[in-house]
Coordinates of C-alpha atoms and ligand atoms in Angstrom, one line a residue:
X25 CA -14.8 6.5 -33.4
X26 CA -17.0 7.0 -30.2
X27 CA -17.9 10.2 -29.3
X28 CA -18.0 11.3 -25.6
X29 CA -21.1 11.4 -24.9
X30 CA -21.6 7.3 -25.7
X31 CA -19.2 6.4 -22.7
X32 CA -20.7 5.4 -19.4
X33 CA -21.2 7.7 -17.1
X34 CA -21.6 8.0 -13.3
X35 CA -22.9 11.1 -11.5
X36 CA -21.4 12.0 -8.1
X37 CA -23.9 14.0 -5.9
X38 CA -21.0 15.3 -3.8
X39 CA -21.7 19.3 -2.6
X40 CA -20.3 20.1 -6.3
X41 CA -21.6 17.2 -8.6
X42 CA -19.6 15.9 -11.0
X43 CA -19.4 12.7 -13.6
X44 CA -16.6 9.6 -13.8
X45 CA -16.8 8.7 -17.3
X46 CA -15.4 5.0 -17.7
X47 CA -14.6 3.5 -21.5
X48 CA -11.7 2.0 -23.2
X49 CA -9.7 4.8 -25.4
X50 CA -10.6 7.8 -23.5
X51 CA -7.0 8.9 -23.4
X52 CA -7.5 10.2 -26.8
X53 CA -10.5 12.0 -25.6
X54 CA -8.9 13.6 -23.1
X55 CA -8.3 17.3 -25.1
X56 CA -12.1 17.3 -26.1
X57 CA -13.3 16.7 -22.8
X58 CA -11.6 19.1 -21.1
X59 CA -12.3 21.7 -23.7
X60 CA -15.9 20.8 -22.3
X61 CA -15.1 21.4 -18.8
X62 CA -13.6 25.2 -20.4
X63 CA -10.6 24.7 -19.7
X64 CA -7.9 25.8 -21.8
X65 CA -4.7 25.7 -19.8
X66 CA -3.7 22.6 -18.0
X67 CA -0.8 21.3 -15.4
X68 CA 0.0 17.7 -15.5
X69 CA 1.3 15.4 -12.7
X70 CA 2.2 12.2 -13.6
X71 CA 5.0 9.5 -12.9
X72 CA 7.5 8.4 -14.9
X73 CA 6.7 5.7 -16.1
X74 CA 3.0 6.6 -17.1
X75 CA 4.5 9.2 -19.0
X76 CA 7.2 7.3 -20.7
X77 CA 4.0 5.0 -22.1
X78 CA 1.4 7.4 -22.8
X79 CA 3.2 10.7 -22.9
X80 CA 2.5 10.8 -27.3
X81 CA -0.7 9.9 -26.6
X82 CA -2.2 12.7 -23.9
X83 CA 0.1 15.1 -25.6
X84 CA -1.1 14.8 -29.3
X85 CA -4.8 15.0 -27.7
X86 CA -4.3 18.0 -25.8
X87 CA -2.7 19.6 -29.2
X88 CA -5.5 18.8 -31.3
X89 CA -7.9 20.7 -28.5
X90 CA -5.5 23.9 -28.7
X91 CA -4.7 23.0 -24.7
X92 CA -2.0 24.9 -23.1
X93 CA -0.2 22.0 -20.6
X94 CA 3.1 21.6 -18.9
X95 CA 4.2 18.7 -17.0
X96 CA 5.5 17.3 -14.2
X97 CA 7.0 14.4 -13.7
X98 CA 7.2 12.3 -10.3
X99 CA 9.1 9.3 -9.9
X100 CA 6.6 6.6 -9.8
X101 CA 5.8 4.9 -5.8
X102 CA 4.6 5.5 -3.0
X103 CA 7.7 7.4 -1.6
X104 CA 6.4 10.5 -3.9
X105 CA 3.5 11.2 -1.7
X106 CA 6.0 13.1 -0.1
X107 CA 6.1 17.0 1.5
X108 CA 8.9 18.0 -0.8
X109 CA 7.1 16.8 -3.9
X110 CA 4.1 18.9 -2.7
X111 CA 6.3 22.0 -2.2
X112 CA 7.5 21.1 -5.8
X113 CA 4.3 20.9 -7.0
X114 CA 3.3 24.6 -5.2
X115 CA 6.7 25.6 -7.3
X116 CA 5.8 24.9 -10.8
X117 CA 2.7 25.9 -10.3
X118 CA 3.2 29.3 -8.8
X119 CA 6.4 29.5 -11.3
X120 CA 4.4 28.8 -14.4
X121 CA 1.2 31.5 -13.1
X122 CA -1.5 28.9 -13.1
X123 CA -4.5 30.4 -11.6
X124 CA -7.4 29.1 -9.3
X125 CA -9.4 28.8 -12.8
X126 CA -7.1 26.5 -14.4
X127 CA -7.5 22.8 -13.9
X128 CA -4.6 20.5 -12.1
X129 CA -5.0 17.1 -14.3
X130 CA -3.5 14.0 -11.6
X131 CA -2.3 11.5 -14.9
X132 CA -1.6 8.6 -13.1
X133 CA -2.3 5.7 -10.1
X134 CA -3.5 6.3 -6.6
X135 CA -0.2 8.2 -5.6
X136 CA -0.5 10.7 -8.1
X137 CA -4.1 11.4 -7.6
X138 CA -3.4 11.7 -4.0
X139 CA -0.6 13.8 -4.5
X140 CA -1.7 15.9 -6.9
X141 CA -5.2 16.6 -5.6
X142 CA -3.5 17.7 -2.4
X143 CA -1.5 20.1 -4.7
X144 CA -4.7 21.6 -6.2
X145 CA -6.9 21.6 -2.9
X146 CA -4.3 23.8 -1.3
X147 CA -2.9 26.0 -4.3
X148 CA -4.7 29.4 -4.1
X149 CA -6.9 27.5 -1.7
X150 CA -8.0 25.4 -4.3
X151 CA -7.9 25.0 -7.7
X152 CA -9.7 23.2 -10.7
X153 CA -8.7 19.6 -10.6
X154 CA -9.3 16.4 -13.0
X155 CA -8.7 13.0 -12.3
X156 CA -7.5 10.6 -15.2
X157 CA -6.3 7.6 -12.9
X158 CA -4.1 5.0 -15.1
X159 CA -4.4 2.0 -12.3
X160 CA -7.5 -0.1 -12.1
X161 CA -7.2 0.7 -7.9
X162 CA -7.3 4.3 -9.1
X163 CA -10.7 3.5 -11.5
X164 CA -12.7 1.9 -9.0
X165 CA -11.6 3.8 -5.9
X166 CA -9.3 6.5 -5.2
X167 CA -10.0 8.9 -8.0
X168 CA -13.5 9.1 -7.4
X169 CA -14.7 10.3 -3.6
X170 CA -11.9 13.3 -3.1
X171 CA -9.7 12.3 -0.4
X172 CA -6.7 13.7 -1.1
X173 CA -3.1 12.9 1.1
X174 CA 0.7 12.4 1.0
X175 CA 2.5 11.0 3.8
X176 CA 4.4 11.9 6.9
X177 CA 7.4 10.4 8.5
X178 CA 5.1 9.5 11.0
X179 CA 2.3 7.8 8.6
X180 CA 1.0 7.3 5.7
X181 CA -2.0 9.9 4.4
X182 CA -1.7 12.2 7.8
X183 CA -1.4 16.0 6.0
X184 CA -4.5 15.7 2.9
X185 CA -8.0 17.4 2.1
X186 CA -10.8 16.6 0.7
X187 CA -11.0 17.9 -2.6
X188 CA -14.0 16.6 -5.4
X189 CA -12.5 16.3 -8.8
X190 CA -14.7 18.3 -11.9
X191 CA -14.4 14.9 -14.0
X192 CA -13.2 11.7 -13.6
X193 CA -11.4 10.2 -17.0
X194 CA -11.5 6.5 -16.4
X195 CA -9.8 4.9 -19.6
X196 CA -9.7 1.1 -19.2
X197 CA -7.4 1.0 -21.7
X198 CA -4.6 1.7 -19.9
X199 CA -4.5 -1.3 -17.9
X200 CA -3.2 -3.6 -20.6
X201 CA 0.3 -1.6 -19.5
X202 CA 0.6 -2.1 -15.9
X203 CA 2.2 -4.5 -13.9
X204 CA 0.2 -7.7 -12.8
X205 CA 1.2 -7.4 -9.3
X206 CA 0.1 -4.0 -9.1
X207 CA -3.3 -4.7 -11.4
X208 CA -3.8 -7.3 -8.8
X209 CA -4.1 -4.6 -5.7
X210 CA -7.1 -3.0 -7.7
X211 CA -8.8 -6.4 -8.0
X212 CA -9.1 -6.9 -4.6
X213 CA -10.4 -3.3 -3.8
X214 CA -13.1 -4.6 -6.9
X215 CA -13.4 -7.8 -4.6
X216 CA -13.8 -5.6 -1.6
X217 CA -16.7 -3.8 -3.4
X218 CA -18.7 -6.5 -4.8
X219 CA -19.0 -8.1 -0.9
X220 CA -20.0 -4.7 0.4
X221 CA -22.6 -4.7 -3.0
X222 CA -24.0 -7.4 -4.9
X223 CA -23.9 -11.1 -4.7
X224 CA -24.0 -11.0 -8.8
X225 CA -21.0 -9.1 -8.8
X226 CA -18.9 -11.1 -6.2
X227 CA -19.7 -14.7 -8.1
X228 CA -18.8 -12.8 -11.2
X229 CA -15.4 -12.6 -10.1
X230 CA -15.0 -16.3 -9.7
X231 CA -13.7 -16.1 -13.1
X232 CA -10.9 -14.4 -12.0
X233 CA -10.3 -10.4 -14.0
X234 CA -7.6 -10.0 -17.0
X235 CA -6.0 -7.0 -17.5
X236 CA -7.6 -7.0 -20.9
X237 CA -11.3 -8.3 -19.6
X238 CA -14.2 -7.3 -21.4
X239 CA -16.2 -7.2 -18.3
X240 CA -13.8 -4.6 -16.8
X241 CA -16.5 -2.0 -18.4
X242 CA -19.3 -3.6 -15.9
X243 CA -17.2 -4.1 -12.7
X244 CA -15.8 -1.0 -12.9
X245 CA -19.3 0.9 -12.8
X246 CA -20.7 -1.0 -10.6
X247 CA -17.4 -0.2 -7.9
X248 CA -18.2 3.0 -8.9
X249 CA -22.2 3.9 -8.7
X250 CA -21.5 2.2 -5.3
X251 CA -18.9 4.7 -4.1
X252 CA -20.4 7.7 -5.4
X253 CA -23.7 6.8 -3.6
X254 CA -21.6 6.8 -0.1
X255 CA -19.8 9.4 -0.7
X256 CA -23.0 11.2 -1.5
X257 CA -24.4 10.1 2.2
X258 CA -21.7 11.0 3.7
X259 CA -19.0 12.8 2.1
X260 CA -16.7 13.7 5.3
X261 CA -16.5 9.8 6.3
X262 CA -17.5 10.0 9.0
X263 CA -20.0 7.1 9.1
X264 CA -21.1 5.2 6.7
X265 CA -18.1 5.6 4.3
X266 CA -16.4 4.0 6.8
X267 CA -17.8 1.0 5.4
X268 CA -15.6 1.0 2.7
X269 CA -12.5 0.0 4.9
X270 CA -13.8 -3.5 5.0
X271 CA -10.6 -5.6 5.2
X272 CA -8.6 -2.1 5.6
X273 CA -7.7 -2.2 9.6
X274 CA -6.2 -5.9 9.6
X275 CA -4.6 -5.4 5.8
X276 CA -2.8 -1.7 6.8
X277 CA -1.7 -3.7 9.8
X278 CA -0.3 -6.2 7.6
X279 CA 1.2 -4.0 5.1
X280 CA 2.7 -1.7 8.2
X281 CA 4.6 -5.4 10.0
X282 CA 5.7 -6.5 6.3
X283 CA 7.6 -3.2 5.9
X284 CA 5.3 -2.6 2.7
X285 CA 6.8 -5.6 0.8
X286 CA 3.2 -7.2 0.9
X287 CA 1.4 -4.2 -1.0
X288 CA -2.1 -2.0 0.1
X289 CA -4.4 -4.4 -2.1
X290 CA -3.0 -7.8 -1.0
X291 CA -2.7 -7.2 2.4
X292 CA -6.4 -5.7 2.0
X293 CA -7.6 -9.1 0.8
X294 CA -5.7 -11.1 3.3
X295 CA -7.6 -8.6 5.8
X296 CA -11.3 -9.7 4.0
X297 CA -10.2 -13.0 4.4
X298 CA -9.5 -12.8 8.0
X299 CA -13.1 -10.7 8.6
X300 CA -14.9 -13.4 6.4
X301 CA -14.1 -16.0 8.9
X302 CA -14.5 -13.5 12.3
X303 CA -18.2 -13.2 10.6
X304 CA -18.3 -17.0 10.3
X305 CA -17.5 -17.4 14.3
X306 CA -20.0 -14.6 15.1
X307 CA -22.8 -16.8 13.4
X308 CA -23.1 -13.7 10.7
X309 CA -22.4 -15.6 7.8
X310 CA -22.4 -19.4 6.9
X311 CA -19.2 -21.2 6.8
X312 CA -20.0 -21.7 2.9
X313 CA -20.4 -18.3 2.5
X314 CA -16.9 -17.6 3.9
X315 CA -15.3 -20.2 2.1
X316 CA -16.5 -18.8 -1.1
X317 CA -15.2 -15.4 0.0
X318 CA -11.6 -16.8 0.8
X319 CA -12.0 -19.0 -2.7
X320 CA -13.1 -16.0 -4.6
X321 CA -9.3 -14.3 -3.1
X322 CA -7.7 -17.2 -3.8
X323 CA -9.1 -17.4 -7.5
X324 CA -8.0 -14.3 -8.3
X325 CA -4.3 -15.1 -7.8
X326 CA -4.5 -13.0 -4.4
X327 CA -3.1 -13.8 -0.5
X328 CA -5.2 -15.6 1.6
X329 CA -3.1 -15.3 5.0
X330 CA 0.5 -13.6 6.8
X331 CA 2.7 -15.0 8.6
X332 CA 2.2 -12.9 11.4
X333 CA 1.1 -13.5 14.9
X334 CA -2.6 -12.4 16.0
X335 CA -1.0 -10.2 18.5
X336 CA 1.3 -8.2 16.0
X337 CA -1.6 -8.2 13.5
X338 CA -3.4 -6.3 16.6
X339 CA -0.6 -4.1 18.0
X340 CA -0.4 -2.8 14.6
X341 CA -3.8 -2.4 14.0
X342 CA -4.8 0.0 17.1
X343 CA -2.7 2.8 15.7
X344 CA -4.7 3.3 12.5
X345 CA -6.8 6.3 12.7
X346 CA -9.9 4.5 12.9
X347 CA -9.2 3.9 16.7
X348 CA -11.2 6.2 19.1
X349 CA -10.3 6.2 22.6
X350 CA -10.5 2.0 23.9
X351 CA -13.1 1.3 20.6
X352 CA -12.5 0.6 17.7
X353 CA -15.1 0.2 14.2
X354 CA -14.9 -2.9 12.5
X355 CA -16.9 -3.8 9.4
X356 CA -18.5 -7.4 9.3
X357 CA -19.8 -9.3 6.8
X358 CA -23.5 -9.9 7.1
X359 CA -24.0 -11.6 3.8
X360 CA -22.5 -11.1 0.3
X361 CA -23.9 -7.6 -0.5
X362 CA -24.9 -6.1 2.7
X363 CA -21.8 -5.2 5.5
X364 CA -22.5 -3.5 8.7
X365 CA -20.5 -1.4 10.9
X366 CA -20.0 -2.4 14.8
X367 CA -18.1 -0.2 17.5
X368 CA -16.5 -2.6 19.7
X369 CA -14.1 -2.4 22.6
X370 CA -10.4 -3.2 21.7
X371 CA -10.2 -5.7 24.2
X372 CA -12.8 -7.6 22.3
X373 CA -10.7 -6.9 19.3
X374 CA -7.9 -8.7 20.3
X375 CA -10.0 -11.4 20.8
X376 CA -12.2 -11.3 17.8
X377 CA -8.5 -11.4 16.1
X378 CA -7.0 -14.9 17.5
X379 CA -10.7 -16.5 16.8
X380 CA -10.4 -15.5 13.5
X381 CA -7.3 -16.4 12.6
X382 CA -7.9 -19.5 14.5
X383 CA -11.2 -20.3 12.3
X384 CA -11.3 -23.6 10.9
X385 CA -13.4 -23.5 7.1
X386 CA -12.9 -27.2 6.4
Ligands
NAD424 N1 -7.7 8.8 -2.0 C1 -8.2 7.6 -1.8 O1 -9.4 7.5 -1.6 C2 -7.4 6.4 -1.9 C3 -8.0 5.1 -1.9 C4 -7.2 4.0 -2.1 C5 -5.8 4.1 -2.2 N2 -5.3 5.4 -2.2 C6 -3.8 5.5 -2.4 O2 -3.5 5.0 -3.7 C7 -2.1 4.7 -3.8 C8 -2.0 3.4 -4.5 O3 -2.4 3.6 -5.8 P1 -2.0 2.6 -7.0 O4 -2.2 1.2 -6.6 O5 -2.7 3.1 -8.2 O6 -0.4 2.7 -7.1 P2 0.6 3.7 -7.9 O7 0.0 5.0 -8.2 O8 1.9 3.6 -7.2 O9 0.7 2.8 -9.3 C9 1.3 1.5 -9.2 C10 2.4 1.4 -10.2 O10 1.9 1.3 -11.5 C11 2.5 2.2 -12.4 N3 1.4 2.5 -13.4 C12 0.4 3.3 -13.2 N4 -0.4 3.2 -14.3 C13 0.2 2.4 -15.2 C14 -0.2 2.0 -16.5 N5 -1.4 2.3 -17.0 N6 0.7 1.2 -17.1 C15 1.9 0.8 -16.5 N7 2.2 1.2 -15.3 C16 1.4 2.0 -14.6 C17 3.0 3.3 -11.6 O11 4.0 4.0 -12.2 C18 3.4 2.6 -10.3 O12 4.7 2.1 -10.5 C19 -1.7 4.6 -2.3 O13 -0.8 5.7 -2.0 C20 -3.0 4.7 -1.5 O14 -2.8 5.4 -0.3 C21 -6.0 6.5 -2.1
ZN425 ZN1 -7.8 0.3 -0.1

């Protein structure tokens, strides 16, 4: 068997650095690599239903490492990033004496690292946390960068903190397990980062990504030695993180008018589509170039379009945080691997929109 020191690994320069180690059958690891870290007592969030699949697993490999755990359990969704699951979370922590030494360990997808590093930035004003995210969205890009959120009744991700993990477990492994539909979210975010990155990657993914792909080892480094190097310019996003909402402002749009039945990842790539031809009417990129980056979506069993009306899709889209006063900042496409940020006002915006929607690639 592989020891832990032959996975890949990727440093994150953040104030406190720390490493996302990414390899298939890390969940076994999991005990050992802790112990590493010094910790000896650990509290586990997870979902239901990663912890009906893996719950033998994480448990026999905490055991072997003489690791003090208890768990507990969310029910899996989006609905869990929710302030009475963080007050439940304060509970059994506070109940079962963890202290600021002990390490928080989010077992699960986006929604349980979300939740769950919100728990530990704010217990005791912060305890130790690990990420082992169980969703290929959560391997290439919310476990790694430390923004942490749950959701108001007013919006999604409006009470969080930013809070760095001490390690990233990335087990590819798990994502034999999940869903399609949901695997499928995390390869558009993979698609998102190959056009803000590397033309090798992005006609890489014209072969579209199995659950089970061998290459999953490669694309999932690359999304993440890109993330960590702009979260190391800029930690706080706010600037040129920001680049890493490409397709974000038009897809939460989307996802807000479809009442969340078309999900985050989908409605992201519908959003890349839409920006891919903007750039094409703004003489940024070629039309070739955009059609490649819609056939690339398409290829990859992914949404191309809504059926909803420029002016919704804009309505919606001025009330995402990214709105400052009567500007908004979009990110175009300047050429596969290189994006660029432009502050624009939002009357142009509505404009830029329509033309895009309007775009013609044939
Ligand atoms: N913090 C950040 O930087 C950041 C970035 C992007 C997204 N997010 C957040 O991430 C969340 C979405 O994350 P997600 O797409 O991982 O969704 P998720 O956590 O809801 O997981 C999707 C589904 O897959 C199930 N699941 C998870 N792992 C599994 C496995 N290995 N096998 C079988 N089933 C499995 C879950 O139970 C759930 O039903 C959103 O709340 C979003 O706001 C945060
Ligand atoms: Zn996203």
């Amino acid at each position: 068997m592989k020891n832990i020191d032959d996975f890949i690994e990727v440093t994150v320069d953040t104030d406190d650095e720390y490493k996302v180690i990414i390899g298939n059958d890390l969940l076994k690891k999991t005990g050992e690599i802790l112990l590493t870290l010094g910790f000896k007592k650990i509290a586990i969030i997870t979902d239901d239903k990663v912890w009906s699949i893996y719950k033998e697993e994480l448990e026999k490999s905490l055991k072997c490492s003489n690791i003090h755990y208890e768990v507990l359990i969310f029910p899996h969704g989006e609905n869990s990033k929710s302030v009475q699951n963080y007050l439940k979370g304060i509970d059994f922590l506070a109940e079962n004496n963890y202290r600021r030494s002990d390490a928080l360990l989010a077992f699960g997808g986006g929604v349980i690292g979300d939740l769950g590093g919100f728990i530990s930035a704010t217990y005791q004003r912060g305890m130790q946390f690990v990420q082992l995210p169980t969703t290929l969205l959560a391997g290439v890009d919310s476990s790694v960068g430390g923004k942490t959120a749950i959701n108001l009744k007013q919006g999604k991700n409006l009470l969080g903190a930013f809070k760095q993990p001490k390690k990233v477990i990335c087990d590819l492994s798990l994502y034999k397990t999940m869903d399609k539909k949901y695997f499928l979210d995390g390869v558009a975010e993979t698609i998102k980062y190959s056009i803000l990155s590397s033309k090798e990657m992005f006609y890489e993914l014209f072969s579209p990504i199995k659950q089970d792909d061998l290459r999953l080892e490669y694309l999932v480094k690359r999304c993440v030695e890109y993330k960590a190097k702009i979260v190391a310019l800029d930690e706080q996003d706010n600037d040129i993180r920001r680049l890493l909402n490409l397709g974000h402002t038009i897809g939460h749009s989307i996802e807000k008018l479809s009442n969340y039945s078309i999900t985050h990842g989908f409605a992201v790539a519908i959003g890349i589509c839409y920006i891919a031809k903007l750039s094409y009417v703004l003489n940024l990129i070629t039309k070739e170039t955009a059609k490649d980056i819609v056939n690339c979506i398409e290829t990859n069993d992914l949404q191309t379009s809504a059926d909803f009306t420029p002016e919704e899709i804009f309505q919606n889209s001025i009330l995402d945080k990214k709105c400052e006063d009567d500007t908004i900042t979009v990110i175009l496409i300047q050429d596969i691997g290189s994006c660029v940020l432009k502050k624009i006002s939002l009357l142009k915006w509505k404009q830029y929109i329509k033309s895009a929607m309007e775009a013609n690639l044939d």
